Coordinates of C-alpha atoms in Angstrom, one line a residue:
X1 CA -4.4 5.5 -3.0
X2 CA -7.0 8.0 -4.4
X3 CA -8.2 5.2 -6.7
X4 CA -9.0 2.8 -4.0
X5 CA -10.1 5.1 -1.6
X6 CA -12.4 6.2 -4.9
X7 CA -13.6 2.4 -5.9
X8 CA -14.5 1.8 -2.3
X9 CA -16.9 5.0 -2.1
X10 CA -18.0 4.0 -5.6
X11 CA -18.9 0.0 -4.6
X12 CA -20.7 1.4 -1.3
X13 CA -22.8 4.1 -3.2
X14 CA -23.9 1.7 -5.9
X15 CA -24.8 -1.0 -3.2
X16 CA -26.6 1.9 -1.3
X17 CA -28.3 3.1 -4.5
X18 CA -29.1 -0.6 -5.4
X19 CA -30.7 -1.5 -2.5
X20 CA -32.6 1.4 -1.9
X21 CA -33.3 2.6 -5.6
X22 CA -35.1 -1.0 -6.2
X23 CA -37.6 -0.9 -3.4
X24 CA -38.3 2.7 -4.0
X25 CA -38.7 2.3 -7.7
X26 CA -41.5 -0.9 -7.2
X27 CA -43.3 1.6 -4.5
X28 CA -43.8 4.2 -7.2
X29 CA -44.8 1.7 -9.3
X30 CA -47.9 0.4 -6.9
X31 CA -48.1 4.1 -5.3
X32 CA -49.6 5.1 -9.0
X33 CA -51.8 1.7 -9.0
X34 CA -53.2 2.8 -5.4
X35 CA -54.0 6.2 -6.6
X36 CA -56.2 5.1 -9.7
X37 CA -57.9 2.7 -7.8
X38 CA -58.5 4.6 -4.8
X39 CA -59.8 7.0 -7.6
X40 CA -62.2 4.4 -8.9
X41 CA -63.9 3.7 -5.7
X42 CA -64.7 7.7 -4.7
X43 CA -65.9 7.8 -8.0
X44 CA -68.0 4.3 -6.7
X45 CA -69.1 5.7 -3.6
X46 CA -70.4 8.7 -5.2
X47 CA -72.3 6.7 -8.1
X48 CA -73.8 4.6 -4.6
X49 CA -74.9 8.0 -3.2
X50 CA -77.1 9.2 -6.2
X51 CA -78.2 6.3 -6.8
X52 CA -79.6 6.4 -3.2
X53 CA -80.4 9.7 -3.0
X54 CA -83.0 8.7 -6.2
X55 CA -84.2 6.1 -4.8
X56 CA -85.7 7.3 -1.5
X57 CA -86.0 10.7 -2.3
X58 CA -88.5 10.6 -5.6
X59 CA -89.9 7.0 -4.8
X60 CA -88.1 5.5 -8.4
X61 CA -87.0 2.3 -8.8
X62 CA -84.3 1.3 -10.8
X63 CA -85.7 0.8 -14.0
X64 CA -86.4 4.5 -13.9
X65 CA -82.9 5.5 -12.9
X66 CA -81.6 9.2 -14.2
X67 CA -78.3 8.4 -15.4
X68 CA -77.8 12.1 -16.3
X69 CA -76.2 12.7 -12.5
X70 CA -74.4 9.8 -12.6
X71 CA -72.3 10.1 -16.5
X72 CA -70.2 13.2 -14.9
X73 CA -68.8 10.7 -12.4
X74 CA -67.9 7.7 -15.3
X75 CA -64.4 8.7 -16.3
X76 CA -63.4 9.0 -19.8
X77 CA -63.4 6.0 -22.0
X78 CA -64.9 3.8 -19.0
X79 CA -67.8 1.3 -18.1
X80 CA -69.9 1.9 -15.3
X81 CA -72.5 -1.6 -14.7
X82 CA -75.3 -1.6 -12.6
X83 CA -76.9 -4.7 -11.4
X84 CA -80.6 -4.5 -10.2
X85 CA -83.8 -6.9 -9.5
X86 CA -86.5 -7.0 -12.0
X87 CA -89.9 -7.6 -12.1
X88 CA -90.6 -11.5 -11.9
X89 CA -87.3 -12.4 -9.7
X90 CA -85.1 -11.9 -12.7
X91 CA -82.0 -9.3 -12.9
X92 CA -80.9 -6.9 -14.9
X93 CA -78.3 -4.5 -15.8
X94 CA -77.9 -1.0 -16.8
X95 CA -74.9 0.4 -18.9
X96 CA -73.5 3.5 -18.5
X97 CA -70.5 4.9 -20.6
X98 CA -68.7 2.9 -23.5
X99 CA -69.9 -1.0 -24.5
X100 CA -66.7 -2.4 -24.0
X101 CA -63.2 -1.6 -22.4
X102 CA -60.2 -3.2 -23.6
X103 CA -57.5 -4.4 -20.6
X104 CA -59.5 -3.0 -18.1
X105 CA -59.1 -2.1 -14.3
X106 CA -62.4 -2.9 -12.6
X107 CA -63.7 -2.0 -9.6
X108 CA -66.4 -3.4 -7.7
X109 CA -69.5 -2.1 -4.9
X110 CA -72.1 -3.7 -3.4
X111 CA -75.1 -2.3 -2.0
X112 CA -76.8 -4.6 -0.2
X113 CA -77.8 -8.1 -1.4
X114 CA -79.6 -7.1 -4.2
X115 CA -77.7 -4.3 -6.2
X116 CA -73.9 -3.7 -7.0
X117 CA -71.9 -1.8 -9.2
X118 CA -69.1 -2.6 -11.4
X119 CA -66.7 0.3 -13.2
X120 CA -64.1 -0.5 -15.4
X121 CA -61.4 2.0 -17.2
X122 CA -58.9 1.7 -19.4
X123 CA -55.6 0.5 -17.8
X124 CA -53.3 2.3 -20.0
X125 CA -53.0 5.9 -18.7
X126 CA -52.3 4.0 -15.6
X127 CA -49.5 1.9 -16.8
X128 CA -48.0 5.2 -18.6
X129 CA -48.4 6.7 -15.3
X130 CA -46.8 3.9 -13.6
X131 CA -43.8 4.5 -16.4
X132 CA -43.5 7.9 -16.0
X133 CA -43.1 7.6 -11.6
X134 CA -40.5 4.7 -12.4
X135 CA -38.7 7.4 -14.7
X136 CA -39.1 10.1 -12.2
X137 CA -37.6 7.7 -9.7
X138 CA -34.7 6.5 -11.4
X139 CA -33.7 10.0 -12.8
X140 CA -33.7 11.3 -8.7
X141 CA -31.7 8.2 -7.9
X142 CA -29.6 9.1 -11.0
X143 CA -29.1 12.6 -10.0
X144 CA -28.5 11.6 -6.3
X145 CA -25.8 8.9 -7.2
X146 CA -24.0 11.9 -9.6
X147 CA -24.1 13.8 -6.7
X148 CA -22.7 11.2 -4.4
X149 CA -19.8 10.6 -7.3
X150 CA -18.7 13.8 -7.3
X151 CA -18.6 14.1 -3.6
X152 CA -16.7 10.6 -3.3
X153 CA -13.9 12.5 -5.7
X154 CA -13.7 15.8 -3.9
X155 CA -13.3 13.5 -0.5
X156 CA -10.9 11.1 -2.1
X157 CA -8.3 13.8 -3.4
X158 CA -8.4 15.3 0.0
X159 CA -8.0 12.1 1.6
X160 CA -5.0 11.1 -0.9
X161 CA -3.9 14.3 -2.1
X162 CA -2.2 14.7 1.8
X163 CA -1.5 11.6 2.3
X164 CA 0.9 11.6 -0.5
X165 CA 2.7 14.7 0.7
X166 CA 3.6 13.5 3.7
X167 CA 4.6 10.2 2.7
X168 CA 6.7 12.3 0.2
X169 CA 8.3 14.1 2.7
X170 CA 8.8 11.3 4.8
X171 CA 10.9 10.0 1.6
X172 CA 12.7 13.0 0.8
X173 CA 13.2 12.8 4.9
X174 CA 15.0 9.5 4.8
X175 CA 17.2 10.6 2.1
X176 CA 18.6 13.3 3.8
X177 CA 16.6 16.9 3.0
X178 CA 15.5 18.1 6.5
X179 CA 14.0 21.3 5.3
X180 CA 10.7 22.3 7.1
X181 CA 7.6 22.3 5.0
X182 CA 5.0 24.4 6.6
X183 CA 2.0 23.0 4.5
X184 CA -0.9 21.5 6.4
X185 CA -3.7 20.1 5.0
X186 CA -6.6 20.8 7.7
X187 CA -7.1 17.0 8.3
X188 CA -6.1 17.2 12.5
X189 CA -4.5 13.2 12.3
X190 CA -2.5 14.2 9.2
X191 CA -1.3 17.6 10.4
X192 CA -0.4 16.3 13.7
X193 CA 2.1 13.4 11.1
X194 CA 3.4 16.5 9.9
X195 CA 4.4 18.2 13.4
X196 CA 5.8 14.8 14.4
X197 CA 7.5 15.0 10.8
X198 CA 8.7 18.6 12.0
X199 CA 10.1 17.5 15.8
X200 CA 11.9 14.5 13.9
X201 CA 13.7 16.6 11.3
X202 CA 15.0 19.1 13.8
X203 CA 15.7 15.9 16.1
X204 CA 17.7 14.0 13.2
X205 CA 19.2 17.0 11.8
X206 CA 20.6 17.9 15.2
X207 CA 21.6 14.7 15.9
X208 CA 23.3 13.9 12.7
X209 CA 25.6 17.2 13.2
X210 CA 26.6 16.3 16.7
X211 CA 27.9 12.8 15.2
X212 CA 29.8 14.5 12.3
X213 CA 31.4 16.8 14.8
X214 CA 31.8 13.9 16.9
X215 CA 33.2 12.0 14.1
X216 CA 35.4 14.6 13.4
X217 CA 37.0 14.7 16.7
X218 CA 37.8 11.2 17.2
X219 CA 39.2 10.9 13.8
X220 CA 41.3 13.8 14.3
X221 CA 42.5 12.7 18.2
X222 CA 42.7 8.7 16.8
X223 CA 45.5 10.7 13.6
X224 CA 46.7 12.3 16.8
X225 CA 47.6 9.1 18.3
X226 CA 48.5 7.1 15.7
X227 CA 51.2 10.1 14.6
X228 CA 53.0 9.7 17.8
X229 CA 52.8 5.6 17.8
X230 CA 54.4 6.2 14.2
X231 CA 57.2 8.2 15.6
X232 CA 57.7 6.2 18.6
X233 CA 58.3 3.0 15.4
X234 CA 60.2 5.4 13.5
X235 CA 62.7 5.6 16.2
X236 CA 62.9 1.8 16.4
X237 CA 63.7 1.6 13.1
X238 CA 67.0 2.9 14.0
X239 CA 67.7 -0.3 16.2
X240 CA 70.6 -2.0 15.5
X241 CA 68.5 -5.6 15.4
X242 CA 67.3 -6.5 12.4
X243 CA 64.4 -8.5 13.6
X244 CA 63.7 -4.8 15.4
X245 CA 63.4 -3.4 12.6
X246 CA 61.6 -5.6 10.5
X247 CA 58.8 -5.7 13.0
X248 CA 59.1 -1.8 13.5
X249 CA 59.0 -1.3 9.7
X250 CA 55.5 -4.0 9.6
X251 CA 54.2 -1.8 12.4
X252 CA 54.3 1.3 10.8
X253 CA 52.7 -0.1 7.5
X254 CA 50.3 -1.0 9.6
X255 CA 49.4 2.6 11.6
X256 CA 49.9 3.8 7.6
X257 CA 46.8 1.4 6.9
X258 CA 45.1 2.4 9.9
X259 CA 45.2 6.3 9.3
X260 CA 44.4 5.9 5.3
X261 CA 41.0 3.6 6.6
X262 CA 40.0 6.0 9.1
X263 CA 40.7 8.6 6.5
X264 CA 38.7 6.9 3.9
X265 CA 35.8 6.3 6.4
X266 CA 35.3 9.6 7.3
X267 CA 35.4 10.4 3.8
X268 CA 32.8 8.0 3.1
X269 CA 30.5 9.2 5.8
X270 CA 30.0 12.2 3.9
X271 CA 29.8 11.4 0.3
X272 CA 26.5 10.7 -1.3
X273 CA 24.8 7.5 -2.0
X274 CA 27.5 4.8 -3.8
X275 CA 25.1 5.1 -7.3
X276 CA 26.9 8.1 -8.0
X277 CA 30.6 6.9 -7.8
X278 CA 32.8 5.5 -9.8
X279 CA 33.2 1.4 -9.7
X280 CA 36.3 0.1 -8.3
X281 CA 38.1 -3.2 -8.9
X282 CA 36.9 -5.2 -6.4
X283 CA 39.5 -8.2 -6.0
X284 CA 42.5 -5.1 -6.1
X285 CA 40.7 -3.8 -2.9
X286 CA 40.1 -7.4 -1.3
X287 CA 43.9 -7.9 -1.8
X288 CA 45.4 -5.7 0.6
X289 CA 43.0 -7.5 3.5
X290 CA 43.9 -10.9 2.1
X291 CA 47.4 -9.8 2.8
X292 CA 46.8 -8.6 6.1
X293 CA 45.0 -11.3 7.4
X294 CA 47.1 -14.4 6.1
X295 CA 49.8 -14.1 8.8
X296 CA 46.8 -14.9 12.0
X297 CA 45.6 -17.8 9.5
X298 CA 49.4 -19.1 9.4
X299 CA 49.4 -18.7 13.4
X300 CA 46.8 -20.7 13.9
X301 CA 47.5 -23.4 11.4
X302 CA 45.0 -22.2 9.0
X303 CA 45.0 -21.1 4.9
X304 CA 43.6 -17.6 3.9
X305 CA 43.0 -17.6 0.2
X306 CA 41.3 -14.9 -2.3
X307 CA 40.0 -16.2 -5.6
X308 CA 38.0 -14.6 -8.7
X309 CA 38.0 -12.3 -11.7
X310 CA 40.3 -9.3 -11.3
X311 CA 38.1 -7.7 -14.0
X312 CA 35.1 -7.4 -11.3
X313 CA 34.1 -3.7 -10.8
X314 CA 31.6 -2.6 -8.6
X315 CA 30.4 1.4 -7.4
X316 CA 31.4 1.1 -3.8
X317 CA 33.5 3.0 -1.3
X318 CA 36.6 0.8 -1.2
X319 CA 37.1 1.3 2.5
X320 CA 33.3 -0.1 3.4
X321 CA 34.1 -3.1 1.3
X322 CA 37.4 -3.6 3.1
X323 CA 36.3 -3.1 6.8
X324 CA 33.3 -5.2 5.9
X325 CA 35.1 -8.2 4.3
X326 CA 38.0 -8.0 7.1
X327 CA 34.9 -8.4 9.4
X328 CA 34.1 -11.8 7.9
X329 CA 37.7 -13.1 7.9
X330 CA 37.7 -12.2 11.4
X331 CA 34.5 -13.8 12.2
X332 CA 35.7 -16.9 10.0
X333 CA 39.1 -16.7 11.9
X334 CA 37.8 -16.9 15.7
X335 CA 34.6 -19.0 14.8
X336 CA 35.4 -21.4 11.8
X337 CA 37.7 -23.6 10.8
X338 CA 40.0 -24.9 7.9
X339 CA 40.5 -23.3 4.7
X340 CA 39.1 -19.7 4.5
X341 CA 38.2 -18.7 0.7
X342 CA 37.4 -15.1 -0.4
X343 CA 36.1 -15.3 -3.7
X344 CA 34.2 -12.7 -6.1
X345 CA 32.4 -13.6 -9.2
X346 CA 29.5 -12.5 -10.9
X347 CA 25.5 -13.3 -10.2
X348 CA 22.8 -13.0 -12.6
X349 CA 19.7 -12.1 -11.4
X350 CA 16.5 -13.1 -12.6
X351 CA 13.9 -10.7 -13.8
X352 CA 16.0 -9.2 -16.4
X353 CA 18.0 -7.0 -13.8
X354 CA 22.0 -6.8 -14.3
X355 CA 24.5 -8.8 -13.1
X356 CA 26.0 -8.5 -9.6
X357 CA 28.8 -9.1 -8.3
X358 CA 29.3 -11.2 -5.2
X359 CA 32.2 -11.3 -2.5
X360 CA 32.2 -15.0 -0.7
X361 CA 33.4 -15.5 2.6
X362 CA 33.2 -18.9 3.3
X363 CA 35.5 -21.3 5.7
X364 CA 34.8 -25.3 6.4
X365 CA 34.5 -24.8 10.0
X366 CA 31.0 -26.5 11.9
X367 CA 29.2 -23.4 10.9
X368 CA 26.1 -21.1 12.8
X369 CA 24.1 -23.5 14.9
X370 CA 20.0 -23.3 13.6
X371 CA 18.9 -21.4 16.5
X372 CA 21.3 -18.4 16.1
X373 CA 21.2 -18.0 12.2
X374 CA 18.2 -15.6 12.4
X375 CA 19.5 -13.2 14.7
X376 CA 23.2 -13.3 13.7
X377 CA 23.3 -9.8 12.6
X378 CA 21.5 -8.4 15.6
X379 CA 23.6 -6.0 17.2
X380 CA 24.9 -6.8 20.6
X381 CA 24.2 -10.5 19.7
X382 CA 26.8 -13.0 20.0
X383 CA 27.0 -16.7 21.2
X384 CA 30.8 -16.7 21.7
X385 CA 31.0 -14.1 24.4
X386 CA 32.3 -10.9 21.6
X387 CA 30.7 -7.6 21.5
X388 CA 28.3 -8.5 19.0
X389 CA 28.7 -5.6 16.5
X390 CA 30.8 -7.5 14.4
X391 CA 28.7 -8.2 11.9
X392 CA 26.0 -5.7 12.1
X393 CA 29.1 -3.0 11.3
X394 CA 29.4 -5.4 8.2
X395 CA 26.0 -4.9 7.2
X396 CA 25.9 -1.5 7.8
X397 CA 29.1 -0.5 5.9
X398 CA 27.6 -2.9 2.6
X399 CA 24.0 -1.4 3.0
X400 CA 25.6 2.2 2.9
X401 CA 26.6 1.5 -0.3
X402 CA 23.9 0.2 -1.8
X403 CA 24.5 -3.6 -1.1
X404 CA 23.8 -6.3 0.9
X405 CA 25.3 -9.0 3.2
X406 CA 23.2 -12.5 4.0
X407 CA 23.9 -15.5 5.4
X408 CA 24.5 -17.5 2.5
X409 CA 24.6 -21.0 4.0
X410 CA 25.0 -22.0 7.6
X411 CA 26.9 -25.5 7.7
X412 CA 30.1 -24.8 7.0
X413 CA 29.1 -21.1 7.1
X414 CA 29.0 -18.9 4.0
X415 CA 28.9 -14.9 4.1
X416 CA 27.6 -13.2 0.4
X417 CA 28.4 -9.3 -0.2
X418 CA 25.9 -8.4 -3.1
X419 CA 27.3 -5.6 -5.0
X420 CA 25.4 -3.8 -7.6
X421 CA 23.0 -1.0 -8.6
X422 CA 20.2 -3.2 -7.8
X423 CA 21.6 -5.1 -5.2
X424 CA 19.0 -4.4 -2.6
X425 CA 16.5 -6.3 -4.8
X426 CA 17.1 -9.9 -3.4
X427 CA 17.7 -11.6 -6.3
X428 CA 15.3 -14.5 -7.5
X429 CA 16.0 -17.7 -9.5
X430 CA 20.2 -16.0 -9.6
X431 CA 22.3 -18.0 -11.7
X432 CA 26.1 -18.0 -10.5
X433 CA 29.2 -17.4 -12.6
X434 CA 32.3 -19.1 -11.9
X435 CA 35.3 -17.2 -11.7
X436 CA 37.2 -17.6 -15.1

């Protein structure tokens, strides 16, 4: 930011300097011009005046002019040419100062209709004076530009320099560190960003502990419950029917499943970012929700089946990926129709990234109608009359660990779980591997 903040100052100076360094450059230039020749002409009008002042005061014509008042005023190296009537209607002229002046600057008075004079000087002394203004000139616009740079830099780091802390603490913010930093920068918009940044991190923080407590207690009262359901099973399991117990003994598996996910969620809730864990076999974790799932499929006269590479690994929390994938079977379940495939196999990414691996949900039902695709994992949204937080508790679980979930293709409808290090990158030009 400091460099562009830095090459706009820069671009607006030189333009500045540019346009105002030119015209005042070519106005030193004919300032110096305007001086010599407004020199010239005093020196003219004076020349006029003694030659007046001889000419009525002593009764002399011009043929008996004193040129010894007059040399003073010839400047160095110049020509000074009178032109005068003579006797017998002729003219003449009377030279004063050098014969002959190479690239001159003349100047020219007339006095009367019958005499005028004519002075001419060297022009060079007023073309090195002309070089030496232009000099002058350009080193003040030099000096005033270097003064302007260094300004732009001192203004630019203190523009940036801030701007950079708090968009740092913003990040370290979002990832979790709600320590107050006291620094303020004396720039009133960015110190009120950091009081803002000071209300929200006592807001989050506090907020974040009351939903850890909270999520404490309804763990703890949902074990509660689910203990005494357990017991209640237990007791049937004792029944004399076999059928009795068979379903007794399914339901306690079940409650066994329940308490290990709530278990494993809460765990989950608490543990750091999934770049940090160990990977897990994916299809070993898909399994158990395959399993669980297959017997509504049977009911309603459809086929659950999980296909892929059991060598798959990916760093996840196992329980996110299973809540998440039961999500889509669910969804596929009440929403599609035939065959229902969970598959995992390996995408390439382009860019040089690594591989990811990909969880398929996909089912040969009429699939999410155009108008509904882009807000499909809206929370609250839902065009069959559900909650709507289906799907957006998908995405959530898969985003906590690092992933992501898209609507893959809409007719028949097809749910991707990206899994990966860089799985948040949307992959370009991704190559899929077929499970082997």
């Amino acid at each position: 930011m400091r460099r562009r903040i830095l090459r706009s100052m820069l671009t607006v100076l030189t333009l500045t300097t540019v346009v105002l360094g030119v015209p005042l450059t070519y106005t030193a230039f004919l300032w110096v011009e305007d001086i010599t020749r407004t020199d010239l002409r005093g020196r003219l009008d004076q020349i006029a005046r003694e030659i007046i002042d001889q000419e009525h005061g002593d009764g002399m014509v011009l043929g008996e002019l004193d040129t010894r008042s007059i040399r003073p005023l010839v400047p160095k190296g110049g020509k000074l040419t009178i032109v005068y009537p003579a006797p017998a209607d002729s003219v003449a002229q009377l030279q004063v100062g050098v014969t002959e002046v190479s690239d001159p600057l003349v100047e020219s008075l007339s006095l009367g209709t019958s005499v005028s004079l004519r002075l001419e000087v060297p022009s060079s002394p007023m073309h090195a004076m002309q070089r030496q203004a232009v000099a002058v000139v350009g080193l003040a616009v030099l000096a005033s530009l270097g003064a302007a740079v260094s300004v732009a830099m001192v203004t630019a780091r203190r523009v940036a320099d801030p701007l950079r802390d708090v968009a740092a603490r913003a990040a370290r913010l979002a990832m979790g560190d709600f320590r107050p930093d006291p620094r303020r920068h004396g720039i009133s918009e960015l110190d009120r960003v950091s009081d803002v940044l000071d209300s929200a991190t006592v807001e989050i923080a506090g907020r974040l502990q009351r939903e850890h407590a909270l999520v404490a207690d309804v763990s703890h009262q949902l074990r509660s419950r689910l203990t005494a359901v357990r017991l209640r099973l237990d007791e049937l399991s004792a029944h004399s029917d076999p059928e009795v117990v068979h379903e007794a003994e399914e339901a306690m598996a079940q409650v066994d499943r329940l308490t290990d996910a709530i278990d494993d969620l809460v765990r989950a809730s608490r543990d750091e970012d999934a770049a940090d864990r160990d990977p897990v076999p994916v299809m070993e974790e898909l399994r158990g929700v395959v399993a669980e799932w297959k017997h509504p499929f049977s009911e309603a006269g459809r086929t659950l089946t999980l296909i892929g590479d059991e060598s798959l690994r990916a760093p996840i929390t196992g329980s996110r990926l299973r809540e998440a994938v039961a999500v889509l079977v669910d969804n596929a379940l009440m929403h599609g129709g035939g065959t229902c495939t969970v598959s995992v196999r390996t995408v390439v990414p382009g860019g040089g990234r690594e591989p990811l691996v990909c969880v398929e949900v996909a089912d040969e039902g009429e699939g999410v109608r155009d108008e509904l695709a882009p807000h499909i994992f809206d929370r609250g949204f839902s065009a069959g009359g559900s909650t709507g937080v289906g799907l957006a508790l998908a995405r959530a679980l898969v985003e906590a660990d690092g992933g992501r979930l898209e609507l893959q293709r809409r007719k028949p409808a097809s749910f991707a779980v990206f899994l990966g290090s860089s799985a948040l990158a949307r992959p370009q030009n991704a190559q899929v591997t077929e499970p082997r």
